[in-house]
mmCIF file of C-alpha atoms in Angstrom:
data_model
loop_
_atom_site.group_PDB
_atom_site.id
_atom_site.type_symbol
_atom_site.label_atom_id
_atom_site.label_comp_id
_atom_site.label_asym_id
_atom_site.label_seq_id
_atom_site.Cartn_x
_atom_site.Cartn_y
_atom_site.Cartn_z
ATOM 1 C CA UNK A 1 78.149 141.332 -10.183
ATOM 2 C CA UNK A 2 82.281 141.420 -9.820
ATOM 3 C CA UNK A 3 83.699 138.235 -8.797
ATOM 4 C CA UNK A 4 85.885 140.048 -6.158
ATOM 5 C CA UNK A 5 84.574 142.777 -4.698
ATOM 6 C CA UNK A 6 86.202 145.516 -2.435
ATOM 7 C CA UNK A 7 85.541 148.865 -1.194
ATOM 8 C CA UNK A 8 87.583 151.115 -3.185
ATOM 9 C CA UNK A 9 87.759 153.613 -0.329
ATOM 10 C CA UNK A 10 90.028 155.870 -0.091
ATOM 11 C CA UNK A 11 90.300 154.921 3.835
ATOM 12 C CA UNK A 12 92.117 157.989 5.289
ATOM 13 C CA UNK A 13 93.497 157.163 8.599
ATOM 14 C CA UNK A 14 96.217 158.715 10.923
ATOM 15 C CA UNK A 15 99.404 157.116 11.982
ATOM 16 C CA UNK A 16 99.029 154.675 14.548
ATOM 17 C CA UNK A 17 95.518 153.665 13.703
ATOM 18 C CA UNK A 18 93.977 150.323 13.170
ATOM 19 C CA UNK A 19 92.180 150.052 10.065
ATOM 20 C CA UNK A 20 90.248 146.761 8.293
ATOM 21 C CA UNK A 21 89.433 146.234 4.852
ATOM 22 C CA UNK A 22 86.733 143.672 3.552
ATOM 23 C CA UNK A 23 86.597 141.678 0.496
ATOM 24 C CA UNK A 24 83.744 139.420 -0.804
ATOM 25 C CA UNK A 25 84.055 136.710 -3.659
ATOM 26 C CA UNK A 26 81.395 134.823 -5.633
ATOM 27 C CA UNK A 27 83.086 131.701 -6.904
ATOM 28 C CA UNK A 28 82.424 129.020 -4.214
ATOM 29 C CA UNK A 29 85.134 126.926 -5.905
ATOM 30 C CA UNK A 30 87.902 129.404 -5.237
ATOM 31 C CA UNK A 31 90.663 127.559 -3.398
ATOM 32 C CA UNK A 32 93.636 130.170 -2.649
ATOM 33 C CA UNK A 33 93.317 133.530 -1.272
ATOM 34 C CA UNK A 34 95.596 136.763 -1.066
ATOM 35 C CA UNK A 35 96.072 140.304 -0.339
ATOM 36 C CA UNK A 36 98.682 141.903 -2.522
ATOM 37 C CA UNK A 37 100.000 145.461 -2.126
ATOM 38 C CA UNK A 38 100.117 147.913 -5.131
ATOM 39 C CA UNK A 39 102.144 151.446 -4.657
ATOM 40 C CA UNK A 40 101.240 153.913 -7.229
ATOM 41 C CA UNK A 41 102.779 153.157 -10.542
ATOM 42 C CA UNK A 42 104.187 149.906 -9.233
ATOM 43 C CA UNK A 43 103.443 146.454 -9.937
ATOM 44 C CA UNK A 44 101.380 144.365 -7.385
ATOM 45 C CA UNK A 45 103.373 142.479 -4.553
ATOM 46 C CA UNK A 46 102.351 139.699 -2.623
ATOM 47 C CA UNK A 47 101.178 141.020 0.939
ATOM 48 C CA UNK A 48 100.121 137.651 2.669
ATOM 49 C CA UNK A 49 98.457 134.543 1.659
ATOM 50 C CA UNK A 50 95.051 134.075 3.419
ATOM 51 C CA UNK A 51 94.176 130.758 5.265
ATOM 52 C CA UNK A 52 91.130 129.215 6.849
ATOM 53 C CA UNK A 53 92.612 129.301 10.452
ATOM 54 C CA UNK A 54 93.520 133.287 9.842
ATOM 55 C CA UNK A 55 97.106 134.257 9.879
ATOM 56 C CA UNK A 56 99.017 137.114 11.179
ATOM 57 C CA UNK A 57 102.267 138.563 9.898
ATOM 58 C CA UNK A 58 103.489 141.462 12.038
ATOM 59 C CA UNK A 59 101.191 144.155 12.249
ATOM 60 C CA UNK A 60 98.890 142.249 9.379
ATOM 61 C CA UNK A 61 96.404 140.065 10.103
ATOM 62 C CA UNK A 62 94.190 138.087 7.524
ATOM 63 C CA UNK A 63 90.896 136.024 7.975
ATOM 64 C CA UNK A 64 89.050 133.832 5.490
ATOM 65 C CA UNK A 65 85.395 133.073 6.186
ATOM 66 C CA UNK A 66 84.370 130.314 3.420
ATOM 67 C CA UNK A 67 80.766 129.938 4.501
ATOM 68 C CA UNK A 68 80.374 133.680 4.072
ATOM 69 C CA UNK A 69 82.971 133.819 1.410
ATOM 70 C CA UNK A 70 84.758 136.934 2.670
ATOM 71 C CA UNK A 71 88.238 137.706 3.369
ATOM 72 C CA UNK A 72 89.667 140.629 5.594
ATOM 73 C CA UNK A 73 92.580 142.376 6.395
ATOM 74 C CA UNK A 74 93.487 144.253 9.221
ATOM 75 C CA UNK A 75 96.430 146.605 9.911
ATOM 76 C CA UNK A 76 97.414 147.640 13.309
ATOM 77 C CA UNK A 77 99.570 150.426 14.400
ATOM 78 C CA UNK A 78 99.497 152.159 10.529
ATOM 79 C CA UNK A 79 102.603 153.521 9.337
ATOM 80 C CA UNK A 80 102.908 156.409 6.706
ATOM 81 C CA UNK A 81 104.646 153.537 4.723
ATOM 82 C CA UNK A 82 101.711 151.449 4.611
ATOM 83 C CA UNK A 83 99.908 153.933 2.110
ATOM 84 C CA UNK A 84 99.067 151.999 -0.725
ATOM 85 C CA UNK A 85 96.192 150.251 -2.547
ATOM 86 C CA UNK A 86 95.556 146.808 -1.096
ATOM 87 C CA UNK A 87 93.973 144.368 -3.582
ATOM 88 C CA UNK A 88 92.012 141.187 -2.610
ATOM 89 C CA UNK A 89 93.017 138.233 -4.817
ATOM 90 C CA UNK A 90 91.174 134.990 -5.379
ATOM 91 C CA UNK A 91 92.641 132.004 -6.967
ATOM 92 C CA UNK A 92 89.831 130.220 -8.895
ATOM 93 C CA UNK A 93 91.636 127.043 -9.008
ATOM 94 C CA UNK A 94 91.697 127.229 -12.864
ATOM 95 C CA UNK A 95 95.123 126.731 -13.909
ATOM 96 C CA UNK A 96 96.233 129.156 -11.231
ATOM 97 C CA UNK A 97 94.565 132.214 -12.584
ATOM 98 C CA UNK A 98 94.228 135.013 -10.196
ATOM 99 C CA UNK A 99 91.118 137.209 -10.096
ATOM 100 C CA UNK A 100 91.798 140.783 -8.462
ATOM 101 C CA UNK A 101 89.248 143.068 -6.808
ATOM 102 C CA UNK A 102 89.395 146.744 -7.675
ATOM 103 C CA UNK A 103 91.690 147.564 -4.514
ATOM 104 C CA UNK A 104 91.099 149.443 -1.442
ATOM 105 C CA UNK A 105 93.102 152.741 -1.363
ATOM 106 C CA UNK A 106 94.840 153.470 1.834
ATOM 107 C CA UNK A 107 96.366 156.837 2.830
ATOM 108 C CA UNK A 108 97.990 156.992 6.130
ATOM 109 C CA UNK A 109 98.415 160.460 7.765
ATOM 110 C CA UNK A 110 100.733 162.376 10.119
ATOM 111 C CA UNK B 1 118.248 137.133 -8.104
ATOM 112 C CA UNK B 2 116.749 139.040 -10.991
ATOM 113 C CA UNK B 3 112.872 139.490 -11.070
ATOM 114 C CA UNK B 4 110.507 139.449 -14.152
ATOM 115 C CA UNK B 5 111.235 142.483 -16.408
ATOM 116 C CA UNK B 6 109.256 143.676 -19.099
ATOM 117 C CA UNK B 7 110.030 145.912 -22.055
ATOM 118 C CA UNK B 8 109.315 148.540 -23.288
ATOM 119 C CA UNK B 9 108.339 150.416 -19.791
ATOM 120 C CA UNK B 10 106.327 152.956 -21.486
ATOM 121 C CA UNK B 11 104.915 152.809 -25.278
ATOM 122 C CA UNK B 12 102.740 155.407 -27.085
ATOM 123 C CA UNK B 13 101.201 154.150 -30.197
ATOM 124 C CA UNK B 14 98.863 155.852 -32.776
ATOM 125 C CA UNK B 15 95.269 154.051 -33.301
ATOM 126 C CA UNK B 16 95.972 151.268 -35.606
ATOM 127 C CA UNK B 17 99.422 150.521 -35.249
ATOM 128 C CA UNK B 18 100.726 147.087 -34.019
ATOM 129 C CA UNK B 19 102.562 146.976 -30.704
ATOM 130 C CA UNK B 20 104.602 144.007 -29.314
ATOM 131 C CA UNK B 21 105.211 143.806 -25.407
ATOM 132 C CA UNK B 22 107.904 141.768 -23.991
ATOM 133 C CA UNK B 23 108.224 139.715 -20.622
ATOM 134 C CA UNK B 24 111.211 137.820 -19.304
ATOM 135 C CA UNK B 25 110.005 135.749 -16.728
ATOM 136 C CA UNK B 26 112.140 134.713 -13.372
ATOM 137 C CA UNK B 27 114.558 132.034 -14.598
ATOM 138 C CA UNK B 28 112.966 128.582 -14.249
ATOM 139 C CA UNK B 29 109.630 129.694 -13.676
ATOM 140 C CA UNK B 30 107.224 127.353 -15.920
ATOM 141 C CA UNK B 31 104.096 129.253 -15.534
ATOM 142 C CA UNK B 32 103.766 132.982 -17.195
ATOM 143 C CA UNK B 33 100.609 135.253 -17.104
ATOM 144 C CA UNK B 34 99.750 138.305 -18.667
ATOM 145 C CA UNK B 35 97.138 140.674 -16.952
ATOM 146 C CA UNK B 36 95.726 143.959 -18.119
ATOM 147 C CA UNK B 37 95.426 146.875 -15.353
ATOM 148 C CA UNK B 38 93.006 149.613 -16.576
ATOM 149 C CA UNK B 39 93.418 152.952 -14.491
ATOM 150 C CA UNK B 40 91.693 152.557 -11.259
ATOM 151 C CA UNK B 41 90.878 148.697 -11.643
ATOM 152 C CA UNK B 42 92.691 145.706 -10.552
ATOM 153 C CA UNK B 43 94.667 143.718 -12.780
ATOM 154 C CA UNK B 44 92.516 141.396 -15.435
ATOM 155 C CA UNK B 45 93.583 138.176 -16.596
ATOM 156 C CA UNK B 46 94.425 137.991 -20.269
ATOM 157 C CA UNK B 47 96.278 134.567 -20.769
ATOM 158 C CA UNK B 48 98.348 131.982 -19.358
ATOM 159 C CA UNK B 49 101.280 129.643 -20.568
ATOM 160 C CA UNK B 50 102.910 126.453 -18.987
ATOM 161 C CA UNK B 51 106.145 126.116 -20.407
ATOM 162 C CA UNK B 52 105.385 127.149 -24.230
ATOM 163 C CA UNK B 53 101.854 125.713 -24.185
ATOM 164 C CA UNK B 54 98.951 128.407 -24.115
ATOM 165 C CA UNK B 55 96.849 126.630 -21.612
ATOM 166 C CA UNK B 56 94.055 129.471 -21.071
ATOM 167 C CA UNK B 57 93.385 132.518 -23.342
ATOM 168 C CA UNK B 58 90.045 133.271 -22.113
ATOM 169 C CA UNK B 59 90.863 136.743 -21.174
ATOM 170 C CA UNK B 60 92.223 137.922 -24.342
ATOM 171 C CA UNK B 61 89.459 140.857 -25.160
ATOM 172 C CA UNK B 62 89.560 140.514 -28.904
ATOM 173 C CA UNK B 63 91.346 138.616 -31.829
ATOM 174 C CA UNK B 64 93.494 141.604 -32.178
ATOM 175 C CA UNK B 65 95.416 140.244 -28.947
ATOM 176 C CA UNK B 66 97.816 137.330 -29.487
ATOM 177 C CA UNK B 67 100.393 136.056 -27.045
ATOM 178 C CA UNK B 68 103.276 133.561 -27.602
ATOM 179 C CA UNK B 69 106.115 131.920 -25.706
ATOM 180 C CA UNK B 70 107.649 129.851 -28.307
ATOM 181 C CA UNK B 71 110.561 128.275 -26.274
ATOM 182 C CA UNK B 72 109.019 128.404 -22.954
ATOM 183 C CA UNK B 73 111.166 131.281 -21.330
ATOM 184 C CA UNK B 74 110.544 134.528 -22.786
ATOM 185 C CA UNK B 75 106.947 135.856 -23.911
ATOM 186 C CA UNK B 76 105.559 138.256 -26.463
ATOM 187 C CA UNK B 77 101.764 140.196 -26.195
ATOM 188 C CA UNK B 78 100.921 141.656 -29.619
ATOM 189 C CA UNK B 79 98.415 143.953 -30.107
ATOM 190 C CA UNK B 80 97.252 144.495 -33.489
ATOM 191 C CA UNK B 81 95.506 147.792 -34.947
ATOM 192 C CA UNK B 82 95.402 149.342 -31.544
ATOM 193 C CA UNK B 83 92.455 151.152 -30.291
ATOM 194 C CA UNK B 84 92.126 153.761 -27.655
ATOM 195 C CA UNK B 85 90.535 151.393 -25.234
ATOM 196 C CA UNK B 86 93.718 149.364 -25.587
ATOM 197 C CA UNK B 87 95.328 151.862 -23.297
ATOM 198 C CA UNK B 88 96.454 150.242 -19.901
ATOM 199 C CA UNK B 89 99.335 148.757 -18.118
ATOM 200 C CA UNK B 90 100.033 145.197 -19.311
ATOM 201 C CA UNK B 91 101.594 143.228 -16.435
ATOM 202 C CA UNK B 92 103.527 140.036 -16.733
ATOM 203 C CA UNK B 93 103.665 137.518 -13.827
ATOM 204 C CA UNK B 94 105.494 134.252 -13.535
ATOM 205 C CA UNK B 95 105.473 131.575 -10.991
ATOM 206 C CA UNK B 96 106.594 127.735 -10.135
ATOM 207 C CA UNK B 97 104.034 125.313 -10.179
ATOM 208 C CA UNK B 98 102.890 124.254 -6.669
ATOM 209 C CA UNK B 99 104.380 120.713 -7.069
ATOM 210 C CA UNK B 100 107.665 122.436 -7.500
ATOM 211 C CA UNK B 101 107.660 125.357 -5.074
ATOM 212 C CA UNK B 102 107.134 123.277 -2.119
ATOM 213 C CA UNK B 103 104.286 125.716 -0.773
ATOM 214 C CA UNK B 104 100.413 125.651 -0.753
ATOM 215 C CA UNK B 105 100.148 128.187 -3.291
ATOM 216 C CA UNK B 106 101.576 129.338 -6.618
ATOM 217 C CA UNK B 107 102.617 132.769 -5.720
ATOM 218 C CA UNK B 108 102.827 134.806 -8.696
ATOM 219 C CA UNK B 109 105.686 137.464 -9.158
ATOM 220 C CA UNK B 110 104.779 140.625 -11.219
ATOM 221 C CA UNK B 111 107.044 142.267 -13.556
ATOM 222 C CA UNK B 112 106.878 146.298 -13.457
ATOM 223 C CA UNK B 113 104.374 146.427 -16.224
ATOM 224 C CA UNK B 114 104.346 148.177 -19.711
ATOM 225 C CA UNK B 115 102.202 151.290 -19.782
ATOM 226 C CA UNK B 116 100.668 151.428 -23.175
ATOM 227 C CA UNK B 117 99.006 154.593 -24.596
ATOM 228 C CA UNK B 118 96.903 154.830 -27.558
ATOM 229 C CA UNK B 119 96.411 158.051 -29.163
#
């Protein structure tokens, strides 16, 4: 079983739609959680950190459920520019090593 | 300011050749990481440096892979006797330690990667 699991998609949604991605992690000792965004043939870039209380950044909302070892990302009012791969990322606490999921591909269409 | 830079951006090697990939981290960043990203996969951890000390090399797939950061800034990932399964994008990332960043997490900033193709 992979340490971080995500549905690879693709998720094809129309502009303006709300879309949610889920992720599960297996290491209960994990301490920090993130969503990264990766455009085609580009490097991953931090989208947002994920906190236990849940956090929001504009159209993006992230949630963490430590008991279920589950992380989510909600994107409201999708834009064409949101099309990318969204990587669920967990810091195991060992020297800040990041463990990535395989990513969920989002395609927003007109 | 300048981000993480990597060179070369693309490298084609014949099977059996040695390659060296370079990473220039953000100035002042203590921590440096190497990741390998195969097509359709997320990045996978290879190794980690804090200053010049290699603190974790558990992700290096074989003894053909070697990384160094002799002066605590620039790092080189070397792959000896390359094989086709080494074909991937090699990403470098750097970060400040949490205690110095003032934040609650070590944000890692990634370079553009080196795309290695082994024929």
